[in-house]
Amino acid sequence: MIVAFRIISCRFGGALKPTDIDPLWVHVTCAWFRPEVSFASDEKMEPALGILSIPSNSFVK
């Protein structure tokens, strides 16, 4: 497991990007498929915004 918190339920690995909430990170692919999440910079694809808008039942337990 990566030394950052995985916050979106994801069974696969992949590229991680920081969120606007330190120290949380998100898989890029997972963020693309969550309508609550967007990126502040489309070019850099970071930081991910809207993490706290994700329903709690979507988080890894």
PDB file of N, CA and C in Angstrom:
ATOM      1  N   MET A   1       0.841  -1.184   0.000  1.00  0.00           N
ATOM      2  CA  MET A   1       0.000   0.000   0.000  1.00  0.00           C
ATOM      3  C   MET A   1       0.882   1.241   0.000  1.00  0.00           C
ATOM      4  N   ILE A   2       0.419   2.268  -0.627  1.00  0.00           N
ATOM      5  CA  ILE A   2       1.158   3.523  -0.731  1.00  0.00           C
ATOM      6  C   ILE A   2       1.081   4.265   0.597  1.00  0.00           C
ATOM      7  N   VAL A   3       2.075   5.046   0.904  1.00  0.00           N
ATOM      8  CA  VAL A   3       2.142   5.738   2.187  1.00  0.00           C
ATOM      9  C   VAL A   3       1.279   6.993   2.188  1.00  0.00           C
ATOM     10  N   ALA A   4       0.252   7.018   1.424  1.00  0.00           N
ATOM     11  CA  ALA A   4      -0.723   8.115   1.436  1.00  0.00           C
ATOM     12  C   ALA A   4      -2.083   7.469   1.603  1.00  0.00           C
ATOM     13  N   PHE A   5      -3.037   8.231   2.029  1.00  0.00           N
ATOM     14  CA  PHE A   5      -4.377   7.687   2.195  1.00  0.00           C
ATOM     15  C   PHE A   5      -5.036   7.507   0.837  1.00  0.00           C
ATOM     16  N   ARG A   6      -5.564   6.318   0.588  1.00  0.00           N
ATOM     17  CA  ARG A   6      -6.410   6.129  -0.584  1.00  0.00           C
ATOM     18  C   ARG A   6      -7.794   6.519  -0.142  1.00  0.00           C
ATOM     19  N   ILE A   7      -8.426   7.397  -0.894  1.00  0.00           N
ATOM     20  CA  ILE A   7      -9.701   7.882  -0.403  1.00  0.00           C
ATOM     21  C   ILE A   7     -10.889   7.439  -1.229  1.00  0.00           C
ATOM     22  N   ILE A   8     -10.650   7.071  -2.456  1.00  0.00           N
ATOM     23  CA  ILE A   8     -11.759   6.596  -3.275  1.00  0.00           C
ATOM     24  C   ILE A   8     -11.593   5.093  -3.416  1.00  0.00           C
ATOM     25  N   SER A   9     -12.669   4.365  -3.236  1.00  0.00           N
ATOM     26  CA  SER A   9     -12.617   2.916  -3.311  1.00  0.00           C
ATOM     27  C   SER A   9     -12.130   2.488  -4.689  1.00  0.00           C
ATOM     28  N   CYS A  10     -10.965   1.861  -4.733  1.00  0.00           N
ATOM     29  CA  CYS A  10     -10.368   1.462  -6.001  1.00  0.00           C
ATOM     30  C   CYS A  10      -9.625   0.154  -5.797  1.00  0.00           C
ATOM     31  N   ARG A  11      -9.865  -0.782  -6.650  1.00  0.00           N
ATOM     32  CA  ARG A  11      -9.226  -2.085  -6.538  1.00  0.00           C
ATOM     33  C   ARG A  11      -7.936  -2.170  -7.365  1.00  0.00           C
ATOM     34  N   PHE A  12      -7.615  -1.116  -8.087  1.00  0.00           N
ATOM     35  CA  PHE A  12      -6.468  -1.130  -8.984  1.00  0.00           C
ATOM     36  C   PHE A  12      -5.455  -0.067  -8.578  1.00  0.00           C
ATOM     37  N   GLY A  13      -4.219  -0.255  -8.989  1.00  0.00           N
ATOM     38  CA  GLY A  13      -3.184   0.744  -8.760  1.00  0.00           C
ATOM     39  C   GLY A  13      -3.244   1.787  -9.863  1.00  0.00           C
ATOM     40  N   GLY A  14      -2.259   2.628  -9.893  1.00  0.00           N
ATOM     41  CA  GLY A  14      -2.194   3.624 -10.947  1.00  0.00           C
ATOM     42  C   GLY A  14      -1.632   4.933 -10.445  1.00  0.00           C
ATOM     43  N   ALA A  15      -1.586   5.897 -11.349  1.00  0.00           N
ATOM     44  CA  ALA A  15      -1.030   7.208 -11.032  1.00  0.00           C
ATOM     45  C   ALA A  15      -1.850   7.890  -9.946  1.00  0.00           C
ATOM     46  N   LEU A  16      -1.153   8.498  -9.003  1.00  0.00           N
ATOM     47  CA  LEU A  16      -1.797   9.239  -7.922  1.00  0.00           C
ATOM     48  C   LEU A  16      -1.518  10.721  -8.083  1.00  0.00           C
ATOM     49  N   LYS A  17      -2.482  11.537  -7.697  1.00  0.00           N
ATOM     50  CA  LYS A  17      -2.330  12.989  -7.695  1.00  0.00           C
ATOM     51  C   LYS A  17      -2.753  13.518  -6.336  1.00  0.00           C
ATOM     52  N   PRO A  18      -2.120  14.608  -5.898  1.00  0.00           N
ATOM     53  CA  PRO A  18      -2.498  15.182  -4.609  1.00  0.00           C
ATOM     54  C   PRO A  18      -3.877  15.820  -4.671  1.00  0.00           C
ATOM     55  N   THR A  19      -4.516  15.887  -3.532  1.00  0.00           N
ATOM     56  CA  THR A  19      -5.785  16.600  -3.419  1.00  0.00           C
ATOM     57  C   THR A  19      -5.505  17.942  -2.750  1.00  0.00           C
ATOM     58  N   ASP A  20      -6.534  18.732  -2.599  1.00  0.00           N
ATOM     59  CA  ASP A  20      -6.377  20.007  -1.898  1.00  0.00           C
ATOM     60  C   ASP A  20      -6.403  19.812  -0.386  1.00  0.00           C
ATOM     61  N   ILE A  21      -6.509  18.564   0.059  1.00  0.00           N
ATOM     62  CA  ILE A  21      -6.512  18.239   1.490  1.00  0.00           C
ATOM     63  C   ILE A  21      -5.287  17.375   1.781  1.00  0.00           C
ATOM     64  N   ASP A  22      -4.267  17.981   2.348  1.00  0.00           N
ATOM     65  CA  ASP A  22      -3.037  17.269   2.665  1.00  0.00           C
ATOM     66  C   ASP A  22      -3.292  16.341   3.848  1.00  0.00           C
ATOM     67  N   PRO A  23      -2.930  15.103   3.846  1.00  0.00           N
ATOM     68  CA  PRO A  23      -2.053  14.345   2.975  1.00  0.00           C
ATOM     69  C   PRO A  23      -2.803  13.409   2.025  1.00  0.00           C
ATOM     70  N   LEU A  24      -4.003  13.718   1.626  1.00  0.00           N
ATOM     71  CA  LEU A  24      -4.810  12.809   0.806  1.00  0.00           C
ATOM     72  C   LEU A  24      -4.399  12.845  -0.663  1.00  0.00           C
ATOM     73  N   TRP A  25      -4.381  11.665  -1.269  1.00  0.00           N
ATOM     74  CA  TRP A  25      -4.076  11.501  -2.687  1.00  0.00           C
ATOM     75  C   TRP A  25      -5.202  10.696  -3.322  1.00  0.00           C
ATOM     76  N   VAL A  26      -5.331  10.795  -4.634  1.00  0.00           N
ATOM     77  CA  VAL A  26      -6.392  10.095  -5.347  1.00  0.00           C
ATOM     78  C   VAL A  26      -5.824   9.501  -6.636  1.00  0.00           C
ATOM     79  N   HIS A  27      -6.330   8.319  -7.009  1.00  0.00           N
ATOM     80  CA  HIS A  27      -5.978   7.757  -8.314  1.00  0.00           C
ATOM     81  C   HIS A  27      -6.601   8.636  -9.396  1.00  0.00           C
ATOM     82  N   VAL A  28      -5.828   8.944 -10.415  1.00  0.00           N
ATOM     83  CA  VAL A  28      -6.325   9.775 -11.516  1.00  0.00           C
ATOM     84  C   VAL A  28      -7.562   9.140 -12.143  1.00  0.00           C
ATOM     85  N   THR A  29      -7.496   7.855 -12.426  1.00  0.00           N
ATOM     86  CA  THR A  29      -8.626   7.172 -13.061  1.00  0.00           C
ATOM     87  C   THR A  29      -9.870   7.219 -12.192  1.00  0.00           C
ATOM     88  N   CYS A  30      -9.717   7.016 -10.903  1.00  0.00           N
ATOM     89  CA  CYS A  30     -10.868   7.081  -9.995  1.00  0.00           C
ATOM     90  C   CYS A  30     -11.474   8.479  -9.994  1.00  0.00           C
ATOM     91  N   ALA A  31     -10.617   9.493  -9.978  1.00  0.00           N
ATOM     92  CA  ALA A  31     -11.106  10.876  -9.967  1.00  0.00           C
ATOM     93  C   ALA A  31     -11.898  11.193 -11.231  1.00  0.00           C
ATOM     94  N   TRP A  32     -11.479  10.668 -12.373  1.00  0.00           N
ATOM     95  CA  TRP A  32     -12.198  10.917 -13.630  1.00  0.00           C
ATOM     96  C   TRP A  32     -13.635  10.420 -13.561  1.00  0.00           C
ATOM     97  N   PHE A  33     -13.864   9.340 -12.834  1.00  0.00           N
ATOM     98  CA  PHE A  33     -15.191   8.727 -12.808  1.00  0.00           C
ATOM     99  C   PHE A  33     -16.049   9.150 -11.619  1.00  0.00           C
ATOM    100  N   ARG A  34     -15.596  10.124 -10.857  1.00  0.00           N
ATOM    101  CA  ARG A  34     -16.390  10.679  -9.753  1.00  0.00           C
ATOM    102  C   ARG A  34     -16.837  12.075 -10.156  1.00  0.00           C
ATOM    103  N   PRO A  35     -18.135  12.291 -10.330  1.00  0.00           N
ATOM    104  CA  PRO A  35     -18.602  13.619 -10.748  1.00  0.00           C
ATOM    105  C   PRO A  35     -18.306  14.711  -9.723  1.00  0.00           C
ATOM    106  N   GLU A  36     -18.071  14.335  -8.470  1.00  0.00           N
ATOM    107  CA  GLU A  36     -17.788  15.323  -7.425  1.00  0.00           C
ATOM    108  C   GLU A  36     -16.364  15.872  -7.517  1.00  0.00           C
ATOM    109  N   VAL A  37     -15.494  15.158  -8.221  1.00  0.00           N
ATOM    110  CA  VAL A  37     -14.071  15.500  -8.235  1.00  0.00           C
ATOM    111  C   VAL A  37     -13.694  16.190  -9.542  1.00  0.00           C
ATOM    112  N   SER A  38     -12.891  17.234  -9.413  1.00  0.00           N
ATOM    113  CA  SER A  38     -12.327  17.922 -10.578  1.00  0.00           C
ATOM    114  C   SER A  38     -10.880  18.265 -10.247  1.00  0.00           C
ATOM    115  N   PHE A  39     -10.156  18.756 -11.231  1.00  0.00           N
ATOM    116  CA  PHE A  39      -8.768  19.150 -11.018  1.00  0.00           C
ATOM    117  C   PHE A  39      -8.635  20.656 -11.182  1.00  0.00           C
ATOM    118  N   ALA A  40      -7.885  21.290 -10.288  1.00  0.00           N
ATOM    119  CA  ALA A  40      -7.678  22.737 -10.359  1.00  0.00           C
ATOM    120  C   ALA A  40      -6.937  23.108 -11.641  1.00  0.00           C
ATOM    121  N   SER A  41      -5.998  22.272 -12.048  1.00  0.00           N
ATOM    122  CA  SER A  41      -5.252  22.492 -13.282  1.00  0.00           C
ATOM    123  C   SER A  41      -5.487  21.304 -14.206  1.00  0.00           C
ATOM    124  N   ASP A  42      -6.133  21.556 -15.340  1.00  0.00           N
ATOM    125  CA  ASP A  42      -6.360  20.467 -16.298  1.00  0.00           C
ATOM    126  C   ASP A  42      -5.046  19.984 -16.905  1.00  0.00           C
ATOM    127  N   GLU A  43      -4.086  20.878 -17.037  1.00  0.00           N
ATOM    128  CA  GLU A  43      -2.803  20.512 -17.627  1.00  0.00           C
ATOM    129  C   GLU A  43      -2.000  19.595 -16.704  1.00  0.00           C
ATOM    130  N   LYS A  44      -1.875  19.978 -15.436  1.00  0.00           N
ATOM    131  CA  LYS A  44      -1.117  19.181 -14.462  1.00  0.00           C
ATOM    132  C   LYS A  44      -1.964  18.097 -13.807  1.00  0.00           C
ATOM    133  N   MET A  45      -3.287  18.251 -13.896  1.00  0.00           N
ATOM    134  CA  MET A  45      -4.227  17.351 -13.244  1.00  0.00           C
ATOM    135  C   MET A  45      -3.971  17.277 -11.742  1.00  0.00           C
ATOM    136  N   GLU A  46      -3.783  18.437 -11.134  1.00  0.00           N
ATOM    137  CA  GLU A  46      -3.636  18.529  -9.683  1.00  0.00           C
ATOM    138  C   GLU A  46      -3.855  19.952  -9.236  1.00  0.00           C
ATOM    139  N   PRO A  47      -4.231  20.198  -8.020  1.00  0.00           N
ATOM    140  CA  PRO A  47      -4.735  19.209  -7.075  1.00  0.00           C
ATOM    141  C   PRO A  47      -6.165  18.800  -7.417  1.00  0.00           C
ATOM    142  N   ALA A  48      -6.543  17.645  -6.929  1.00  0.00           N
ATOM    143  CA  ALA A  48      -7.920  17.177  -7.080  1.00  0.00           C
ATOM    144  C   ALA A  48      -8.792  17.919  -6.071  1.00  0.00           C
ATOM    145  N   LEU A  49      -9.930  18.408  -6.530  1.00  0.00           N
ATOM    146  CA  LEU A  49     -10.861  19.172  -5.697  1.00  0.00           C
ATOM    147  C   LEU A  49     -12.163  18.403  -5.525  1.00  0.00           C
ATOM    148  N   GLY A  50     -12.887  18.664  -4.460  1.00  0.00           N
ATOM    149  CA  GLY A  50     -14.208  18.080  -4.261  1.00  0.00           C
ATOM    150  C   GLY A  50     -14.230  16.761  -3.528  1.00  0.00           C
ATOM    151  N   ILE A  51     -13.103  16.375  -2.967  1.00  0.00           N
ATOM    152  CA  ILE A  51     -13.008  15.082  -2.290  1.00  0.00           C
ATOM    153  C   ILE A  51     -14.028  14.951  -1.160  1.00  0.00           C
ATOM    154  N   LEU A  52     -14.225  16.009  -0.404  1.00  0.00           N
ATOM    155  CA  LEU A  52     -15.161  15.934   0.726  1.00  0.00           C
ATOM    156  C   LEU A  52     -16.621  15.873   0.286  1.00  0.00           C
ATOM    157  N   SER A  53     -16.883  16.059  -1.001  1.00  0.00           N
ATOM    158  CA  SER A  53     -18.248  15.956  -1.527  1.00  0.00           C
ATOM    159  C   SER A  53     -18.628  14.527  -1.891  1.00  0.00           C
ATOM    160  N   ILE A  54     -17.665  13.620  -1.852  1.00  0.00           N
ATOM    161  CA  ILE A  54     -17.925  12.221  -2.192  1.00  0.00           C
ATOM    162  C   ILE A  54     -18.702  11.586  -1.044  1.00  0.00           C
ATOM    163  N   PRO A  55     -19.797  10.867  -1.340  1.00  0.00           N
ATOM    164  CA  PRO A  55     -20.566  10.210  -0.273  1.00  0.00           C
ATOM    165  C   PRO A  55     -19.689   9.249   0.538  1.00  0.00           C
ATOM    166  N   SER A  56     -19.910   9.207   1.826  1.00  0.00           N
ATOM    167  CA  SER A  56     -19.066   8.405   2.718  1.00  0.00           C
ATOM    168  C   SER A  56     -19.070   6.917   2.381  1.00  0.00           C
ATOM    169  N   ASN A  57     -20.132   6.407   1.772  1.00  0.00           N
ATOM    170  CA  ASN A  57     -20.165   4.977   1.432  1.00  0.00           C
ATOM    171  C   ASN A  57     -19.250   4.640   0.249  1.00  0.00           C
ATOM    172  N   SER A  58     -18.632   5.642  -0.367  1.00  0.00           N
ATOM    173  CA  SER A  58     -17.691   5.415  -1.458  1.00  0.00           C
ATOM    174  C   SER A  58     -16.254   5.295  -0.974  1.00  0.00           C
ATOM    175  N   PHE A  59     -16.006   5.607   0.294  1.00  0.00           N
ATOM    176  CA  PHE A  59     -14.651   5.613   0.819  1.00  0.00           C
ATOM    177  C   PHE A  59     -14.215   4.219   1.228  1.00  0.00           C
ATOM    178  N   VAL A  60     -12.905   3.972   1.126  1.00  0.00           N
ATOM    179  CA  VAL A  60     -12.315   2.712   1.563  1.00  0.00           C
ATOM    180  C   VAL A  60     -12.474   2.614   3.066  1.00  0.00           C
ATOM    181  N   LYS A  61     -12.889   1.442   3.537  1.00  0.00           N
ATOM    182  CA  LYS A  61     -13.082   1.256   4.979  1.00  0.00           C
ATOM    183  C   LYS A  61     -12.017   0.347   5.530  1.00  0.00           C
TER     184      LYS A  61
END
